[in-house]
Amino acid sequence: MTGRNKRFSDIDEMPPDHSILSKARRRFGRDVCEQFFRHVVMLCEKAGLIEGNKVFLDATLLKANASMDSLTERRPYQELQALEQYLDRVWSENETPGDPGDGGGNPAPPPGQKENKRKDKAKTNERLVSKTDPDASLVTYNDSRGLLLAHKVHIAVTGGPGRIVITVETTSGCFPEARVAADLVGRHIWNTHLKPQEVVAE
């Protein structure tokens, strides 16, 4: 199809460059992108692809576009930032939902070596920051890749055959998944107007 009647790309056409999404995101802003997302969820719901009685939660690490050479001491770096920008960042980083019953939502770490590793990693992230991507944090990806700077993408997927992604939240790589769980379920209810009876997570 050609001309004004053409609405979709042909199957043999080259897909758009990945930068198109980045440019559109900057141009439209977060609010407009979230409206698009909610509209797609609504269309999926109208098509019967969403079953709201069960939600699956998971997270995956996303490597930051920053090298280990960009790490610097956090305190001098923060002192160089504008005061208002720094206060906004501190406020947003500490504005995290937690379970009121456990004093902040932090899950108890397993005893032994894992506990020591987590403490050491937390101290390292408190001391160091990437000049290229200050929102990234140091994480251990696996035995072969070792430490790297990363973000963590938290995803809520609805039950049913469609397996539709209902909501997504991005945090620093060392952010505990348990502290995002309640927010993901809340956004699921907001986007679908359906209260799940069962939540499944690792």
PDB file of N, CA and C in Angstrom, residues 53-145:
ATOM      1  N   ASN A  53      -7.176 -11.840  38.118  1.00  0.00           N
ATOM      2  CA  ASN A  53      -7.170 -12.540  39.402  1.00  0.00           C
ATOM      3  C   ASN A  53      -5.780 -13.016  39.816  1.00  0.00           C
ATOM      4  N   LYS A  54      -4.802 -12.960  38.915  1.00  0.00           N
ATOM      5  CA  LYS A  54      -3.450 -13.414  39.243  1.00  0.00           C
ATOM      6  C   LYS A  54      -2.423 -12.489  38.587  1.00  0.00           C
ATOM      7  N   VAL A  55      -1.363 -12.151  39.335  1.00  0.00           N
ATOM      8  CA  VAL A  55      -0.297 -11.281  38.832  1.00  0.00           C
ATOM      9  C   VAL A  55       1.046 -11.930  39.123  1.00  0.00           C
ATOM     10  N   PHE A  56       1.955 -11.895  38.145  1.00  0.00           N
ATOM     11  CA  PHE A  56       3.309 -12.417  38.296  1.00  0.00           C
ATOM     12  C   PHE A  56       4.286 -11.239  38.345  1.00  0.00           C
ATOM     13  N   LEU A  57       5.173 -11.247  39.339  1.00  0.00           N
ATOM     14  CA  LEU A  57       6.165 -10.183  39.492  1.00  0.00           C
ATOM     15  C   LEU A  57       7.567 -10.750  39.287  1.00  0.00           C
ATOM     16  N   ASP A  58       8.391  -9.986  38.598  1.00  0.00           N
ATOM     17  CA  ASP A  58       9.784 -10.401  38.402  1.00  0.00           C
ATOM     18  C   ASP A  58      10.617  -9.163  38.104  1.00  0.00           C
ATOM     19  N   ALA A  59      11.925  -9.331  38.118  1.00  0.00           N
ATOM     20  CA  ALA A  59      12.826  -8.221  37.827  1.00  0.00           C
ATOM     21  C   ALA A  59      14.025  -8.750  37.063  1.00  0.00           C
ATOM     22  N   THR A  60      14.627  -7.867  36.285  1.00  0.00           N
ATOM     23  CA  THR A  60      15.818  -8.239  35.532  1.00  0.00           C
ATOM     24  C   THR A  60      16.812  -7.091  35.570  1.00  0.00           C
ATOM     25  N   LEU A  61      18.092  -7.427  35.560  1.00  0.00           N
ATOM     26  CA  LEU A  61      19.132  -6.399  35.551  1.00  0.00           C
ATOM     27  C   LEU A  61      19.364  -5.892  34.139  1.00  0.00           C
ATOM     28  N   LEU A  62      19.554  -4.595  34.017  1.00  0.00           N
ATOM     29  CA  LEU A  62      19.817  -3.955  32.729  1.00  0.00           C
ATOM     30  C   LEU A  62      21.131  -3.201  32.849  1.00  0.00           C
ATOM     31  N   LYS A  63      22.118  -3.606  32.066  1.00  0.00           N
ATOM     32  CA  LYS A  63      23.444  -2.990  32.142  1.00  0.00           C
ATOM     33  C   LYS A  63      23.364  -1.510  31.799  1.00  0.00           C
ATOM     34  N   ALA A  64      23.948  -0.693  32.646  1.00  0.00           N
ATOM     35  CA  ALA A  64      23.963   0.747  32.412  1.00  0.00           C
ATOM     36  C   ALA A  64      24.955   1.095  31.315  1.00  0.00           C
ATOM     37  N   ASN A  65      24.683   2.186  30.621  1.00  0.00           N
ATOM     38  CA  ASN A  65      25.585   2.665  29.578  1.00  0.00           C
ATOM     39  C   ASN A  65      26.670   3.531  30.233  1.00  0.00           C
ATOM     40  N   ALA A  66      27.452   2.888  31.094  1.00  0.00           N
ATOM     41  CA  ALA A  66      28.501   3.578  31.842  1.00  0.00           C
ATOM     42  C   ALA A  66      29.584   2.578  32.188  1.00  0.00           C
ATOM     43  N   SER A  67      30.812   3.014  32.123  1.00  0.00           N
ATOM     44  CA  SER A  67      31.938   2.120  32.407  1.00  0.00           C
ATOM     45  C   SER A  67      32.342   2.223  33.867  1.00  0.00           C
ATOM     46  N   MET A  68      33.091   1.242  34.318  1.00  0.00           N
ATOM     47  CA  MET A  68      33.590   1.249  35.690  1.00  0.00           C
ATOM     48  C   MET A  68      34.545   2.420  35.918  1.00  0.00           C
ATOM     49  N   ASP A  69      35.148   2.924  34.820  1.00  0.00           N
ATOM     50  CA  ASP A  69      36.068   4.057  34.943  1.00  0.00           C
ATOM     51  C   ASP A  69      35.340   5.351  35.322  1.00  0.00           C
ATOM     52  N   SER A  70      34.005   5.354  35.195  1.00  0.00           N
ATOM     53  CA  SER A  70      33.245   6.569  35.521  1.00  0.00           C
ATOM     54  C   SER A  70      32.970   6.695  37.016  1.00  0.00           C
ATOM     55  N   LEU A  71      33.361   5.680  37.810  1.00  0.00           N
ATOM     56  CA  LEU A  71      33.105   5.719  39.248  1.00  0.00           C
ATOM     57  C   LEU A  71      33.974   6.762  39.933  1.00  0.00           C
ATOM     58  N   THR A  72      33.358   7.464  40.872  1.00  0.00           N
ATOM     59  CA  THR A  72      34.077   8.464  41.654  1.00  0.00           C
ATOM     60  C   THR A  72      33.486   8.485  43.052  1.00  0.00           C
ATOM     61  N   GLU A  73      34.182   9.143  43.970  1.00  0.00           N
ATOM     62  CA  GLU A  73      33.669   9.251  45.333  1.00  0.00           C
ATOM     63  C   GLU A  73      32.360  10.036  45.331  1.00  0.00           C
ATOM     64  N   ARG A  74      31.349   9.524  46.024  1.00  0.00           N
ATOM     65  CA  ARG A  74      30.012  10.108  45.977  1.00  0.00           C
ATOM     66  C   ARG A  74      29.948  11.497  46.612  1.00  0.00           C
ATOM     67  N   ARG A  75      30.574  11.677  47.759  1.00  0.00           N
ATOM     68  CA  ARG A  75      30.404  12.943  48.479  1.00  0.00           C
ATOM     69  C   ARG A  75      30.942  14.143  47.694  1.00  0.00           C
ATOM     70  N   PRO A  76      32.189  14.101  47.196  1.00  0.00           N
ATOM     71  CA  PRO A  76      32.652  15.253  46.394  1.00  0.00           C
ATOM     72  C   PRO A  76      31.802  15.478  45.148  1.00  0.00           C
ATOM     73  N   TYR A  77      31.319  14.378  44.534  1.00  0.00           N
ATOM     74  CA  TYR A  77      30.476  14.509  43.346  1.00  0.00           C
ATOM     75  C   TYR A  77      29.172  15.218  43.698  1.00  0.00           C
ATOM     76  N   GLN A  78      28.554  14.841  44.812  1.00  0.00           N
ATOM     77  CA  GLN A  78      27.304  15.458  45.217  1.00  0.00           C
ATOM     78  C   GLN A  78      27.486  16.925  45.556  1.00  0.00           C
ATOM     79  N   GLU A  79      28.624  17.249  46.139  1.00  0.00           N
ATOM     80  CA  GLU A  79      28.867  18.637  46.495  1.00  0.00           C
ATOM     81  C   GLU A  79      28.982  19.531  45.269  1.00  0.00           C
ATOM     82  N   LEU A  80      29.323  18.931  44.119  1.00  0.00           N
ATOM     83  CA  LEU A  80      29.431  19.695  42.878  1.00  0.00           C
ATOM     84  C   LEU A  80      28.075  19.937  42.232  1.00  0.00           C
ATOM     85  N   GLN A  81      27.069  19.157  42.610  1.00  0.00           N
ATOM     86  CA  GLN A  81      25.740  19.299  42.016  1.00  0.00           C
ATOM     87  C   GLN A  81      25.026  20.504  42.616  1.00  0.00           C
ATOM     88  N   ALA A  82      24.072  21.033  41.863  1.00  0.00           N
ATOM     89  CA  ALA A  82      23.248  22.119  42.383  1.00  0.00           C
ATOM     90  C   ALA A  82      22.482  21.618  43.595  1.00  0.00           C
ATOM     91  N   LEU A  83      22.317  22.462  44.603  1.00  0.00           N
ATOM     92  CA  LEU A  83      21.685  22.048  45.853  1.00  0.00           C
ATOM     93  C   LEU A  83      20.275  21.531  45.618  1.00  0.00           C
ATOM     94  N   GLU A  84      19.484  22.220  44.814  1.00  0.00           N
ATOM     95  CA  GLU A  84      18.100  21.806  44.583  1.00  0.00           C
ATOM     96  C   GLU A  84      18.046  20.446  43.879  1.00  0.00           C
ATOM     97  N   GLN A  85      18.924  20.245  42.881  1.00  0.00           N
ATOM     98  CA  GLN A  85      18.963  18.974  42.159  1.00  0.00           C
ATOM     99  C   GLN A  85      19.339  17.834  43.107  1.00  0.00           C
ATOM    100  N   TYR A  86      20.314  18.087  43.970  1.00  0.00           N
ATOM    101  CA  TYR A  86      20.743  17.060  44.905  1.00  0.00           C
ATOM    102  C   TYR A  86      19.623  16.709  45.893  1.00  0.00           C
ATOM    103  N   LEU A  87      18.923  17.706  46.420  1.00  0.00           N
ATOM    104  CA  LEU A  87      17.832  17.449  47.357  1.00  0.00           C
ATOM    105  C   LEU A  87      16.691  16.681  46.685  1.00  0.00           C
ATOM    106  N   ASP A  88      16.391  17.025  45.422  1.00  0.00           N
ATOM    107  CA  ASP A  88      15.356  16.292  44.686  1.00  0.00           C
ATOM    108  C   ASP A  88      15.746  14.836  44.517  1.00  0.00           C
ATOM    109  N   ARG A  89      17.012  14.591  44.219  1.00  0.00           N
ATOM    110  CA  ARG A  89      17.484  13.220  44.031  1.00  0.00           C
ATOM    111  C   ARG A  89      17.394  12.426  45.336  1.00  0.00           C
ATOM    112  N   VAL A  90      17.833  13.036  46.442  1.00  0.00           N
ATOM    113  CA  VAL A  90      17.776  12.355  47.738  1.00  0.00           C
ATOM    114  C   VAL A  90      16.331  12.040  48.099  1.00  0.00           C
ATOM    115  N   TRP A  91      15.427  12.994  47.858  1.00  0.00           N
ATOM    116  CA  TRP A  91      14.012  12.783  48.178  1.00  0.00           C
ATOM    117  C   TRP A  91      13.431  11.611  47.385  1.00  0.00           C
ATOM    118  N   SER A  92      13.720  11.593  46.059  1.00  0.00           N
ATOM    119  CA  SER A  92      13.156  10.534  45.218  1.00  0.00           C
ATOM    120  C   SER A  92      13.766   9.178  45.539  1.00  0.00           C
ATOM    121  N   GLU A  93      15.057   9.143  45.886  1.00  0.00           N
ATOM    122  CA  GLU A  93      15.701   7.874  46.195  1.00  0.00           C
ATOM    123  C   GLU A  93      15.176   7.279  47.495  1.00  0.00           C
ATOM    124  N   ASN A  94      14.723   8.128  48.417  1.00  0.00           N
ATOM    125  CA  ASN A  94      14.248   7.630  49.704  1.00  0.00           C
ATOM    126  C   ASN A  94      12.740   7.533  49.782  1.00  0.00           C
ATOM    127  N   GLU A  95      12.055   7.899  48.711  1.00  0.00           N
ATOM    128  CA  GLU A  95      10.600   7.810  48.688  1.00  0.00           C
ATOM    129  C   GLU A  95      10.199   6.462  48.111  1.00  0.00           C
ATOM    130  N   THR A  96      10.381   5.401  48.910  1.00  0.00           N
ATOM    131  CA  THR A  96      10.113   4.044  48.450  1.00  0.00           C
ATOM    132  C   THR A  96       9.080   3.388  49.338  1.00  0.00           C
ATOM    133  N   PRO A  97       8.132   2.647  48.735  1.00  0.00           N
ATOM    134  CA  PRO A  97       7.112   1.984  49.544  1.00  0.00           C
ATOM    135  C   PRO A  97       7.697   0.825  50.324  1.00  0.00           C
ATOM    136  N   GLY A  98       7.250   0.647  51.550  1.00  0.00           N
ATOM    137  CA  GLY A  98       7.712  -0.469  52.367  1.00  0.00           C
ATOM    138  C   GLY A  98       6.559  -1.062  53.140  1.00  0.00           C
ATOM    139  N   ASP A  99       6.737  -2.246  53.615  1.00  0.00           N
ATOM    140  CA  ASP A  99       5.736  -2.911  54.424  1.00  0.00           C
ATOM    141  C   ASP A  99       5.747  -2.290  55.811  1.00  0.00           C
ATOM    142  N   PRO A 100       4.620  -1.699  56.270  1.00  0.00           N
ATOM    143  CA  PRO A 100       4.630  -1.045  57.562  1.00  0.00           C
ATOM    144  C   PRO A 100       4.967  -1.990  58.705  1.00  0.00           C
ATOM    145  N   GLY A 101       4.802  -3.279  58.491  1.00  0.00           N
ATOM    146  CA  GLY A 101       5.038  -4.223  59.571  1.00  0.00           C
ATOM    147  C   GLY A 101       6.490  -4.561  59.789  1.00  0.00           C
ATOM    148  N   ASP A 102       7.365  -4.198  58.844  1.00  0.00           N
ATOM    149  CA  ASP A 102       8.754  -4.615  59.015  1.00  0.00           C
ATOM    150  C   ASP A 102       9.706  -3.433  59.130  1.00  0.00           C
ATOM    151  N   GLY A 103       9.150  -2.228  59.380  1.00  0.00           N
ATOM    152  CA  GLY A 103      10.022  -1.076  59.590  1.00  0.00           C
ATOM    153  C   GLY A 103      10.684  -0.603  58.341  1.00  0.00           C
ATOM    154  N   GLY A 104      10.065  -0.710  57.171  1.00  0.00           N
ATOM    155  CA  GLY A 104      10.646  -0.155  55.955  1.00  0.00           C
ATOM    156  C   GLY A 104      10.658  -1.091  54.792  1.00  0.00           C
ATOM    157  N   GLY A 105      10.273  -2.327  54.952  1.00  0.00           N
ATOM    158  CA  GLY A 105      10.138  -3.208  53.811  1.00  0.00           C
ATOM    159  C   GLY A 105      11.385  -3.941  53.422  1.00  0.00           C
ATOM    160  N   ASN A 106      12.478  -3.854  54.187  1.00  0.00           N
ATOM    161  CA  ASN A 106      13.691  -4.558  53.826  1.00  0.00           C
ATOM    162  C   ASN A 106      13.594  -6.020  54.227  1.00  0.00           C
ATOM    163  N   PRO A 107      13.693  -6.949  53.279  1.00  0.00           N
ATOM    164  CA  PRO A 107      13.646  -8.364  53.642  1.00  0.00           C
ATOM    165  C   PRO A 107      14.896  -8.775  54.391  1.00  0.00           C
ATOM    166  N   ALA A 108      14.763  -9.679  55.320  1.00  0.00           N
ATOM    167  CA  ALA A 108      15.919 -10.140  56.086  1.00  0.00           C
ATOM    168  C   ALA A 108      16.837 -10.947  55.186  1.00  0.00           C
ATOM    169  N   PRO A 109      18.123 -10.572  55.111  1.00  0.00           N
ATOM    170  CA  PRO A 109      19.047 -11.313  54.253  1.00  0.00           C
ATOM    171  C   PRO A 109      19.364 -12.673  54.849  1.00  0.00           C
ATOM    172  N   PRO A 110      19.699 -13.648  54.009  1.00  0.00           N
ATOM    173  CA  PRO A 110      20.071 -14.961  54.526  1.00  0.00           C
ATOM    174  C   PRO A 110      21.361 -14.869  55.323  1.00  0.00           C
ATOM    175  N   PRO A 111      21.551 -15.725  56.312  1.00  0.00           N
ATOM    176  CA  PRO A 111      22.755 -15.659  57.137  1.00  0.00           C
ATOM    177  C   PRO A 111      23.987 -16.113  56.374  1.00  0.00           C
ATOM    178  N   GLY A 112      25.147 -15.767  56.937  1.00  0.00           N
ATOM    179  CA  GLY A 112      26.393 -16.260  56.373  1.00  0.00           C
ATOM    180  C   GLY A 112      27.016 -15.318  55.365  1.00  0.00           C
ATOM    181  N   GLN A 113      27.609 -15.907  54.348  1.00  0.00           N
ATOM    182  CA  GLN A 113      28.415 -15.155  53.404  1.00  0.00           C
ATOM    183  C   GLN A 113      27.607 -14.169  52.581  1.00  0.00           C
ATOM    184  N   LYS A 114      26.374 -14.562  52.198  1.00  0.00           N
ATOM    185  CA  LYS A 114      25.555 -13.665  51.384  1.00  0.00           C
ATOM    186  C   LYS A 114      25.279 -12.365  52.119  1.00  0.00           C
ATOM    187  N   GLU A 115      25.057 -12.454  53.415  1.00  0.00           N
ATOM    188  CA  GLU A 115      24.774 -11.253  54.203  1.00  0.00           C
ATOM    189  C   GLU A 115      25.967 -10.310  54.176  1.00  0.00           C
ATOM    190  N   ASN A 116      27.171 -10.837  54.342  1.00  0.00           N
ATOM    191  CA  ASN A 116      28.372 -10.012  54.322  1.00  0.00           C
ATOM    192  C   ASN A 116      28.573  -9.367  52.957  1.00  0.00           C
ATOM    193  N   LYS A 117      28.318 -10.137  51.876  1.00  0.00           N
ATOM    194  CA  LYS A 117      28.486  -9.597  50.534  1.00  0.00           C
ATOM    195  C   LYS A 117      27.517  -8.449  50.280  1.00  0.00           C
ATOM    196  N   ARG A 118      26.261  -8.612  50.726  1.00  0.00           N
ATOM    197  CA  ARG A 118      25.269  -7.558  50.537  1.00  0.00           C
ATOM    198  C   ARG A 118      25.669  -6.290  51.285  1.00  0.00           C
ATOM    199  N   LYS A 119      26.169  -6.455  52.516  1.00  0.00           N
ATOM    200  CA  LYS A 119      26.581  -5.297  53.302  1.00  0.00           C
ATOM    201  C   LYS A 119      27.744  -4.580  52.638  1.00  0.00           C
ATOM    202  N   ASP A 120      28.726  -5.363  52.147  1.00  0.00           N
ATOM    203  CA  ASP A 120      29.879  -4.765  51.477  1.00  0.00           C
ATOM    204  C   ASP A 120      29.451  -4.013  50.222  1.00  0.00           C
ATOM    205  N   LYS A 121      28.523  -4.616  49.456  1.00  0.00           N
ATOM    206  CA  LYS A 121      28.058  -3.984  48.225  1.00  0.00           C
ATOM    207  C   LYS A 121      27.287  -2.699  48.518  1.00  0.00           C
ATOM    208  N   ALA A 122      26.455  -2.731  49.571  1.00  0.00           N
ATOM    209  CA  ALA A 122      25.693  -1.547  49.952  1.00  0.00           C
ATOM    210  C   ALA A 122      26.636  -0.420  50.361  1.00  0.00           C
ATOM    211  N   LYS A 123      27.679  -0.750  51.119  1.00  0.00           N
ATOM    212  CA  LYS A 123      28.643   0.262  51.528  1.00  0.00           C
ATOM    213  C   LYS A 123      29.371   0.841  50.321  1.00  0.00           C
ATOM    214  N   THR A 124      29.701  -0.009  49.360  1.00  0.00           N
ATOM    215  CA  THR A 124      30.379   0.455  48.153  1.00  0.00           C
ATOM    216  C   THR A 124      29.502   1.422  47.377  1.00  0.00           C
ATOM    217  N   ASN A 125      28.217   1.116  47.235  1.00  0.00           N
ATOM    218  CA  ASN A 125      27.311   2.003  46.506  1.00  0.00           C
ATOM    219  C   ASN A 125      27.043   3.297  47.264  1.00  0.00           C
ATOM    220  N   GLU A 126      27.148   3.261  48.593  1.00  0.00           N
ATOM    221  CA  GLU A 126      27.021   4.490  49.363  1.00  0.00           C
ATOM    222  C   GLU A 126      28.239   5.383  49.176  1.00  0.00           C
ATOM    223  N   ARG A 127      29.382   4.770  48.898  1.00  0.00           N
ATOM    224  CA  ARG A 127      30.625   5.528  48.794  1.00  0.00           C
ATOM    225  C   ARG A 127      30.923   5.990  47.374  1.00  0.00           C
ATOM    226  N   LEU A 128      30.541   5.161  46.368  1.00  0.00           N
ATOM    227  CA  LEU A 128      30.892   5.453  44.983  1.00  0.00           C
ATOM    228  C   LEU A 128      29.664   5.767  44.143  1.00  0.00           C
ATOM    229  N   VAL A 129      29.857   6.564  43.092  1.00  0.00           N
ATOM    230  CA  VAL A 129      28.785   6.913  42.159  1.00  0.00           C
ATOM    231  C   VAL A 129      29.395   7.056  40.768  1.00  0.00           C
ATOM    232  N   SER A 130      28.599   6.723  39.752  1.00  0.00           N
ATOM    233  CA  SER A 130      29.059   6.878  38.372  1.00  0.00           C
ATOM    234  C   SER A 130      28.782   8.300  37.901  1.00  0.00           C
ATOM    235  N   LYS A 131      29.806   8.976  37.404  1.00  0.00           N
ATOM    236  CA  LYS A 131      29.628  10.332  36.870  1.00  0.00           C
ATOM    237  C   LYS A 131      28.780  10.303  35.608  1.00  0.00           C
ATOM    238  N   THR A 132      28.852   9.211  34.850  1.00  0.00           N
ATOM    239  CA  THR A 132      28.088   9.095  33.602  1.00  0.00           C
ATOM    240  C   THR A 132      26.622   8.811  33.865  1.00  0.00           C
ATOM    241  N   ASP A 133      26.339   7.915  34.816  1.00  0.00           N
ATOM    242  CA  ASP A 133      24.966   7.513  35.128  1.00  0.00           C
ATOM    243  C   ASP A 133      24.818   7.397  36.642  1.00  0.00           C
ATOM    244  N   PRO A 134      24.521   8.516  37.328  1.00  0.00           N
ATOM    245  CA  PRO A 134      24.451   8.498  38.791  1.00  0.00           C
ATOM    246  C   PRO A 134      23.346   7.614  39.338  1.00  0.00           C
ATOM    247  N   ASP A 135      22.346   7.267  38.525  1.00  0.00           N
ATOM    248  CA  ASP A 135      21.242   6.428  38.999  1.00  0.00           C
ATOM    249  C   ASP A 135      21.586   4.944  38.986  1.00  0.00           C
ATOM    250  N   ALA A 136      22.663   4.568  38.313  1.00  0.00           N
ATOM    251  CA  ALA A 136      23.072   3.166  38.268  1.00  0.00           C
ATOM    252  C   ALA A 136      23.778   2.795  39.571  1.00  0.00           C
ATOM    253  N   SER A 137      23.853   1.490  39.848  1.00  0.00           N
ATOM    254  CA  SER A 137      24.570   1.033  41.036  1.00  0.00           C
ATOM    255  C   SER A 137      25.363  -0.215  40.701  1.00  0.00           C
ATOM    256  N   LEU A 138      26.356  -0.492  41.524  1.00  0.00           N
ATOM    257  CA  LEU A 138      27.202  -1.668  41.327  1.00  0.00           C
ATOM    258  C   LEU A 138      26.466  -2.921  41.782  1.00  0.00           C
ATOM    259  N   VAL A 139      26.448  -3.930  40.918  1.00  0.00           N
ATOM    260  CA  VAL A 139      25.833  -5.213  41.246  1.00  0.00           C
ATOM    261  C   VAL A 139      26.743  -6.328  40.750  1.00  0.00           C
ATOM    262  N   THR A 140      26.554  -7.514  41.309  1.00  0.00           N
ATOM    263  CA  THR A 140      27.246  -8.703  40.822  1.00  0.00           C
ATOM    264  C   THR A 140      26.323  -9.402  39.845  1.00  0.00           C
ATOM    265  N   TYR A 141      26.682  -9.376  38.560  1.00  0.00           N
ATOM    266  CA  TYR A 141      25.797  -9.949  37.538  1.00  0.00           C
ATOM    267  C   TYR A 141      25.823 -11.463  37.595  1.00  0.00           C
ATOM    268  N   ASN A 142      26.983 -12.057  37.441  1.00  0.00           N
ATOM    269  CA  ASN A 142      27.178 -13.495  37.624  1.00  0.00           C
ATOM    270  C   ASN A 142      28.671 -13.750  37.762  1.00  0.00           C
ATOM    271  N   ASP A 143      29.041 -15.005  37.915  1.00  0.00           N
ATOM    272  CA  ASP A 143      30.445 -15.317  38.170  1.00  0.00           C
ATOM    273  C   ASP A 143      31.353 -14.916  37.026  1.00  0.00           C
ATOM    274  N   SER A 144      30.848 -14.954  35.787  1.00  0.00           N
ATOM    275  CA  SER A 144      31.720 -14.692  34.639  1.00  0.00           C
ATOM    276  C   SER A 144      31.919 -13.201  34.398  1.00  0.00           C
ATOM    277  N   ARG A 145      30.896 -12.384  34.682  1.00  0.00           N
ATOM    278  CA  ARG A 145      30.998 -10.960  34.391  1.00  0.00           C
ATOM    279  C   ARG A 145      31.355 -10.132  35.609  1.00  0.00           C
TER     280      ARG A 145
END
